[in-house]
Amino acid sequence: MTRVMTIGEAAARSGVSAKMIRHYEAIGLLSAERRANGYRSYGPQDVAVLRFIRHARDLAFPLEDVRRLLALWRDRTRASAEVKRLALSHVAALEAKAAALNAMAGSLRHLASHCAGDDRPDCPILADLEAEDGCHRQEGPER
Amino acid sequence: MTRVMTIGEAAARSGVSAKMIRHYEAIGLLSAERRANGYRSYGPQDVAVLRFIRHARDLAFPLEDVRRLLALWRDRTRASAEVKRLALSHVAALEAKAAALNAMAGSLRHLASHCAGDDRPDCPILADLEAEDGCHRQEGPER
DNA sequence: ATGGGACTTCCCATTGTGGGAAGGTCAAGG
DNA sequence: CCTTGACCTTCCCACAATGGGAAGTCCCAT
């Protein structure tokens, strides 16, 4: 059953919006057959690909990485080392970004903790934003 | 000295690129006087505003928040409570994003730790991306 | 046949930043 | 006086990934 599907059905089954399916096709992540009337046609294998893409996107792999992962996935002779390398490099990127965000959150939370937060205008947060450069923006000499 | 500056000098002194200064002007974050020849003209106060913007951007405040912060900064009758509220809500956003990134990094690192990373094609990372939904994508029922 | 829903393509918006073209301006130096 | 080079101006385009929506076509059920 459901051997062949329209884009709407493939979207529903894969969790990828029809809009994005068309986009992924436009950038060459997948291809779709066309019916006589011009409608795209998908089979179960296509849905599997779409799910793969969605899972990779859920892990915030950029689409270029998704492209490489798909190629590896399809290549039965791949070396898992290559997949692992790609994954770990992405992990590093994620962690770096998270660390940067946490650092910013930390600075700002620190500033906020010194702010009375009442009716008065005095505010160390604004004072810090206003400050000259290098005054005390970061604790240590950066990196 | 340097009471009046071109955009290039203001950029050098504030650390904001000329390109972005024009952009910030276009979206109404600041205004600039014009000389007879059409060149923008900046004073020390403008540089202070630009530095303020840059510091806020360094903390990843979105430009809409920067707009509000600037308004509060200029308003001598502001209540620091409002600044603090804005800051803490941004802190919450930063931390939420960081947590999401760390969660993704954690899942992926976990998958990678089970990947041999050798010449063989078997790879739990690809297997997971390929998996049906809800198999074991997240540990607990989300949020 | 008609109406509604799903499909097609194409354009635009987002967020923040940069690149680059085409042209005007100014100061220094020949 | 005129060139050269560095700066300024505006305007358009690009990124990454996604969504919104318009205009037109198609299919199916009434």
Coordinates of C-alpha atoms (C1' of nucleotides) in Angstrom, one line a residue:
Chain A
M1 CA 0.0 0.0 0.0
T2 CA 0.9 3.6 -0.6
R3 CA 3.6 2.6 -3.0
V4 CA 3.3 5.9 -4.7
M5 CA 2.6 9.2 -3.1
T6 CA 2.0 12.9 -3.8
I7 CA 4.2 15.5 -2.2
G8 CA 1.5 16.1 0.5
E9 CA 1.5 12.5 1.5
A10 CA 5.2 12.2 1.5
A11 CA 5.3 15.4 3.7
A12 CA 2.8 13.9 6.1
R13 CA 4.7 10.6 6.4
S14 CA 8.2 12.1 6.6
G15 CA 7.5 15.1 8.8
V16 CA 9.1 17.4 6.2
S17 CA 6.9 20.1 4.9
A18 CA 6.0 20.0 1.2
K19 CA 7.7 23.4 0.9
M20 CA 11.0 22.1 2.2
I21 CA 10.7 18.9 0.1
R22 CA 10.6 21.1 -3.0
H23 CA 13.5 23.1 -1.6
Y24 CA 15.6 20.1 -0.9
E25 CA 15.0 18.9 -4.4
A26 CA 15.9 22.3 -5.8
I27 CA 19.3 22.2 -4.1
G28 CA 19.8 18.6 -5.2
L29 CA 19.4 16.6 -2.0
L30 CA 16.8 14.3 -3.6
S31 CA 15.1 13.9 -6.9
A32 CA 11.5 13.1 -7.6
E33 CA 9.8 11.5 -10.5
R34 CA 7.0 13.4 -12.2
R35 CA 3.6 12.1 -13.1
A36 CA 2.1 12.9 -16.5
N37 CA 0.3 15.9 -15.0
G38 CA 3.5 17.4 -13.6
Y39 CA 2.9 16.3 -10.0
R40 CA 5.9 15.0 -8.1
S41 CA 5.7 11.3 -7.2
Y42 CA 7.3 9.7 -4.2
G43 CA 7.8 6.1 -3.0
P44 CA 8.6 4.7 0.4
Q45 CA 12.3 5.0 -0.3
D46 CA 11.9 8.7 -0.8
V47 CA 10.1 9.0 2.4
A48 CA 13.0 7.2 4.1
V49 CA 15.4 9.8 2.6
L50 CA 13.2 12.6 3.8
R51 CA 13.1 11.2 7.3
F52 CA 16.9 10.8 7.2
I53 CA 17.2 14.5 6.2
R54 CA 14.8 15.5 9.0
H55 CA 16.7 13.6 11.6
A56 CA 20.0 15.1 10.5
R57 CA 18.3 18.5 10.6
D58 CA 17.0 17.8 14.1
L59 CA 20.6 17.4 15.1
A60 CA 21.3 20.8 13.4
F61 CA 23.5 19.4 10.7
P62 CA 23.8 22.1 8.0
L63 CA 22.3 21.1 4.7
E64 CA 25.8 20.8 3.2
D65 CA 26.6 18.2 5.9
V66 CA 23.3 16.5 5.2
R67 CA 24.3 16.2 1.6
R68 CA 27.5 14.5 2.6
L69 CA 25.8 12.3 5.1
L70 CA 23.3 11.2 2.5
A71 CA 26.1 10.3 0.1
L72 CA 27.7 8.2 2.8
W73 CA 24.4 6.6 3.7
R74 CA 23.9 5.6 0.1
D75 CA 27.4 4.4 -0.3
R76 CA 27.5 0.8 0.9
T77 CA 31.3 0.9 0.8
R78 CA 31.7 3.9 3.0
A79 CA 34.1 3.9 5.9
S80 CA 32.4 4.6 9.2
A81 CA 35.4 6.7 10.1
E82 CA 34.3 9.3 7.7
V83 CA 30.8 9.5 9.2
K84 CA 32.3 9.7 12.6
R85 CA 34.7 12.4 11.6
L86 CA 31.8 14.5 10.2
A87 CA 29.7 13.9 13.2
L88 CA 32.4 14.8 15.7
S89 CA 33.3 17.9 13.9
H90 CA 29.7 18.9 14.0
V91 CA 29.6 18.1 17.7
A92 CA 32.5 20.4 18.2
A93 CA 30.7 23.2 16.3
L94 CA 27.6 22.7 18.4
E95 CA 29.6 22.7 21.6
A96 CA 31.5 25.8 20.6
K97 CA 28.3 27.6 19.9
A98 CA 26.7 26.5 23.1
A99 CA 29.7 27.6 25.1
A100 CA 29.6 31.0 23.4
L101 CA 25.9 31.4 24.2
N102 CA 26.5 30.3 27.8
A103 CA 29.3 32.7 28.2
M104 CA 27.1 35.5 27.0
A105 CA 24.3 34.4 29.3
G106 CA 26.7 34.2 32.2
S107 CA 28.1 37.7 31.7
L108 CA 24.6 39.2 31.3
R109 CA 23.2 37.3 34.2
H110 CA 26.1 38.6 36.3
L111 CA 25.4 42.1 35.2
A112 CA 21.7 41.7 35.9
S113 CA 22.4 40.4 39.4
H114 CA 23.8 43.7 40.2
C115 CA 20.9 45.6 38.9
A116 CA 18.4 46.7 41.5
G117 CA 15.5 46.3 39.1
D118 CA 13.3 48.9 40.6
D119 CA 12.0 52.3 39.7
R120 CA 15.3 54.1 39.8
P121 CA 17.2 54.7 36.6
D122 CA 20.7 53.5 37.7
C123 CA 21.5 50.3 35.9
P124 CA 24.8 48.4 35.7
I125 CA 23.7 46.7 32.6
L126 CA 23.4 49.9 30.7
A127 CA 26.5 51.1 32.3
D128 CA 28.4 48.1 31.0
L129 CA 27.0 48.5 27.5
E130 CA 28.0 52.1 27.6
A131 CA 31.5 51.4 28.8
E132 CA 34.7 52.0 26.9
D133 CA 36.1 49.0 25.2
G134 CA 38.3 46.6 27.1
C135 CA 37.2 48.0 30.4
H136 CA 36.0 44.8 31.9
R137 CA 34.1 43.2 29.1
Q138 CA 35.7 39.8 29.6
E139 CA 37.5 38.4 32.7
G140 CA 40.7 37.1 31.2
P141 CA 42.7 38.1 28.1
E142 CA 40.5 36.5 25.5
R143 CA 41.5 33.2 24.1
Chain B
M1 CA 40.1 66.7 18.7
T2 CA 38.2 64.6 16.3
R3 CA 35.0 66.4 17.1
V4 CA 33.6 65.5 13.8
M5 CA 34.2 62.3 11.8
T6 CA 33.5 60.5 8.6
I7 CA 31.8 57.2 8.7
G8 CA 35.2 55.5 8.2
E9 CA 36.6 57.1 11.3
A10 CA 33.5 56.4 13.3
A11 CA 33.7 52.8 12.2
A12 CA 37.4 52.5 13.3
R13 CA 36.7 54.1 16.6
S14 CA 33.5 52.2 17.4
G15 CA 34.5 48.8 16.0
V16 CA 31.3 48.8 13.9
S17 CA 31.9 48.4 10.2
A18 CA 30.8 51.3 8.0
K19 CA 28.5 48.9 6.2
M20 CA 26.7 48.1 9.4
I21 CA 26.6 51.8 10.5
R22 CA 24.6 52.6 7.4
H23 CA 22.4 49.6 8.0
Y24 CA 21.7 50.6 11.6
E25 CA 20.8 54.0 10.3
A26 CA 18.5 52.5 7.7
I27 CA 16.6 50.6 10.4
G28 CA 16.4 53.7 12.6
L29 CA 18.9 52.8 15.4
L30 CA 20.7 56.1 14.9
S31 CA 20.7 59.1 12.8
A32 CA 23.6 61.0 11.2
E33 CA 24.0 64.5 10.0
R34 CA 25.1 65.1 6.5
R35 CA 27.8 67.4 5.3
A36 CA 27.3 69.6 2.2
N37 CA 28.8 66.9 0.0
G38 CA 26.4 64.3 1.2
Y39 CA 28.9 62.5 3.5
R40 CA 27.6 61.4 6.9
S41 CA 29.1 63.2 9.8
Y42 CA 29.6 61.8 13.3
G43 CA 30.6 63.1 16.7
P44 CA 31.9 61.5 19.8
Q45 CA 28.4 60.9 21.0
D46 CA 27.6 58.9 17.9
V47 CA 30.6 56.8 18.5
A48 CA 29.4 56.1 22.0
V49 CA 26.0 55.0 20.6
L50 CA 27.8 52.7 18.1
R51 CA 29.9 51.2 20.8
F52 CA 26.8 50.6 22.9
I53 CA 25.2 48.8 19.9
R54 CA 28.3 46.7 19.4
H55 CA 28.4 45.7 23.1
A56 CA 24.8 44.8 23.0
R57 CA 25.4 42.8 19.8
D58 CA 28.4 41.1 21.5
L59 CA 25.9 39.8 24.0
A60 CA 23.7 38.6 21.1
F61 CA 20.8 40.9 21.8
P62 CA 18.7 41.0 18.6
L63 CA 18.5 44.3 17.0
E64 CA 15.0 44.9 18.1
D65 CA 16.2 44.5 21.7
V66 CA 19.1 46.8 21.0
R67 CA 16.5 49.4 19.8
R68 CA 14.7 49.1 23.2
L69 CA 17.9 49.2 25.1
L70 CA 19.0 52.3 23.3
A71 CA 15.7 53.9 24.1
L72 CA 16.1 53.0 27.8
W73 CA 19.7 54.2 27.8
R74 CA 18.7 57.6 26.4
D75 CA 15.7 57.9 28.8
R76 CA 17.1 59.3 32.0
T77 CA 13.8 58.5 33.8
R78 CA 13.9 54.8 32.9
A79 CA 13.2 52.2 35.5
S80 CA 16.1 49.8 35.8
A81 CA 13.5 47.1 36.3
E82 CA 12.7 47.4 32.6
V83 CA 16.3 47.0 31.6
K84 CA 16.7 44.0 33.9
R85 CA 13.5 42.4 32.6
L86 CA 14.7 42.7 29.1
A87 CA 18.2 41.4 30.0
L88 CA 16.9 38.4 31.9
S89 CA 14.5 37.5 29.2
H90 CA 17.4 37.5 26.8
V91 CA 19.4 35.4 29.2
A92 CA 16.6 32.9 29.2
A93 CA 16.6 32.8 25.4
L94 CA 20.4 32.3 25.3
E95 CA 20.3 29.6 27.9
A96 CA 17.4 27.8 26.1
K97 CA 19.3 27.9 22.9
A98 CA 22.5 26.7 24.5
A99 CA 20.7 23.9 26.2
A100 CA 19.2 22.8 22.9
L101 CA 22.6 22.8 21.3
N102 CA 24.1 20.9 24.1
A103 CA 21.3 18.3 23.9
M104 CA 22.0 17.8 20.2
A105 CA 25.7 17.6 20.8
G106 CA 25.2 15.1 23.6
S107 CA 23.0 12.8 21.5
L108 CA 25.4 13.0 18.6
R109 CA 28.4 12.4 20.8
H110 CA 26.7 9.4 22.3
L111 CA 26.0 8.0 18.8
A112 CA 29.6 8.7 17.7
S113 CA 31.0 6.9 20.7
H114 CA 29.3 3.7 19.5
C115 CA 30.8 4.1 16.0
A116 CA 33.9 2.1 15.3
G117 CA 35.3 4.8 13.1
D118 CA 37.3 2.4 10.9
D119 CA 37.1 1.2 7.4
R120 CA 34.0 -0.8 7.8
P121 CA 30.7 0.6 6.6
D122 CA 28.6 -0.2 9.7
C123 CA 27.8 3.0 11.5
P124 CA 25.3 3.6 14.3
I125 CA 25.2 7.2 13.4
L126 CA 23.7 6.6 10.0
A127 CA 21.6 3.8 11.5
D128 CA 20.0 6.3 13.9
L129 CA 19.4 8.9 11.2
E130 CA 17.8 6.2 9.1
A131 CA 15.6 4.9 12.0
E132 CA 11.9 5.2 12.1
D133 CA 10.5 8.1 14.1
G134 CA 10.2 7.8 17.8
C135 CA 12.4 4.8 18.0
H136 CA 14.8 6.2 20.5
R137 CA 15.3 9.7 19.3
Q138 CA 14.9 11.4 22.7
E139 CA 15.2 9.9 26.2
G140 CA 12.2 11.3 28.0
P141 CA 8.8 12.5 26.7
E142 CA 9.8 15.9 25.6
R143 CA 9.2 18.9 27.8
Chain C
dA1 C1' -20.3 21.5 -14.2
dT2 C1' -18.9 23.4 -10.1
dG3 C1' -16.5 23.7 -5.8
dG4 C1' -12.8 22.6 -2.8
dG5 C1' -8.5 21.0 -2.0
dA6 C1' -4.0 19.8 -3.5
dC7 C1' -0.7 20.5 -6.8
dT8 C1' 2.6 23.7 -9.8
dT9 C1' 6.0 27.7 -10.1
dC10 C1' 7.6 32.2 -8.7
dC11 C1' 8.4 36.0 -5.6
dC12 C1' 9.1 37.9 -1.0
dA13 C1' 10.3 38.0 4.1
dT14 C1' 13.0 36.8 7.8
dT15 C1' 18.2 38.0 10.7
dG16 C1' 22.6 40.2 10.4
dT17 C1' 26.4 40.7 7.8
dG18 C1' 29.3 41.2 3.9
dG19 C1' 30.7 41.8 -1.2
dG20 C1' 30.8 44.5 -5.0
dA21 C1' 29.4 47.8 -8.9
dA22 C1' 28.8 52.5 -10.5
dG23 C1' 29.5 57.0 -9.4
dG24 C1' 30.8 61.4 -6.6
dT25 C1' 34.5 63.9 -3.7
dC26 C1' 38.6 65.3 -2.0
dA27 C1' 43.7 65.9 -1.1
dA28 C1' 48.3 65.2 -2.6
dG29 C1' 51.6 65.4 -6.1
dG30 C1' 53.2 65.7 -10.8
Chain D
dC1 C1' 45.6 71.8 -14.3
dC2 C1' 45.0 67.0 -14.2
dT3 C1' 45.7 62.4 -12.4
dT4 C1' 45.7 59.1 -8.8
dG5 C1' 44.1 56.9 -5.0
dA6 C1' 41.4 56.7 -1.0
dC7 C1' 37.3 57.6 0.6
dC8 C1' 32.4 58.4 0.3
dT9 C1' 27.5 57.7 -1.8
dT10 C1' 23.5 54.4 -3.2
dC11 C1' 21.8 50.1 -4.8
dC12 C1' 21.7 45.2 -5.6
dC13 C1' 23.0 40.5 -4.4
dA14 C1' 24.5 36.7 -1.3
dC15 C1' 24.4 33.7 2.7
dA16 C1' 21.1 29.6 5.6
dA17 C1' 16.8 27.6 6.3
dT18 C1' 12.2 28.3 6.4
dG19 C1' 7.6 30.1 5.7
dG20 C1' 3.8 32.9 3.5
dG21 C1' 1.3 33.8 -0.3
dA22 C1' -0.3 34.7 -5.3
dA23 C1' -1.6 32.9 -9.8
dG24 C1' -2.6 29.2 -12.3
dT25 C1' -3.6 24.0 -13.1
dC26 C1' -5.5 19.6 -11.8
dC27 C1' -8.3 16.0 -9.7
dC28 C1' -12.3 14.2 -7.3
dA29 C1' -16.7 14.3 -5.5
dT30 C1' -21.0 16.2 -5.7

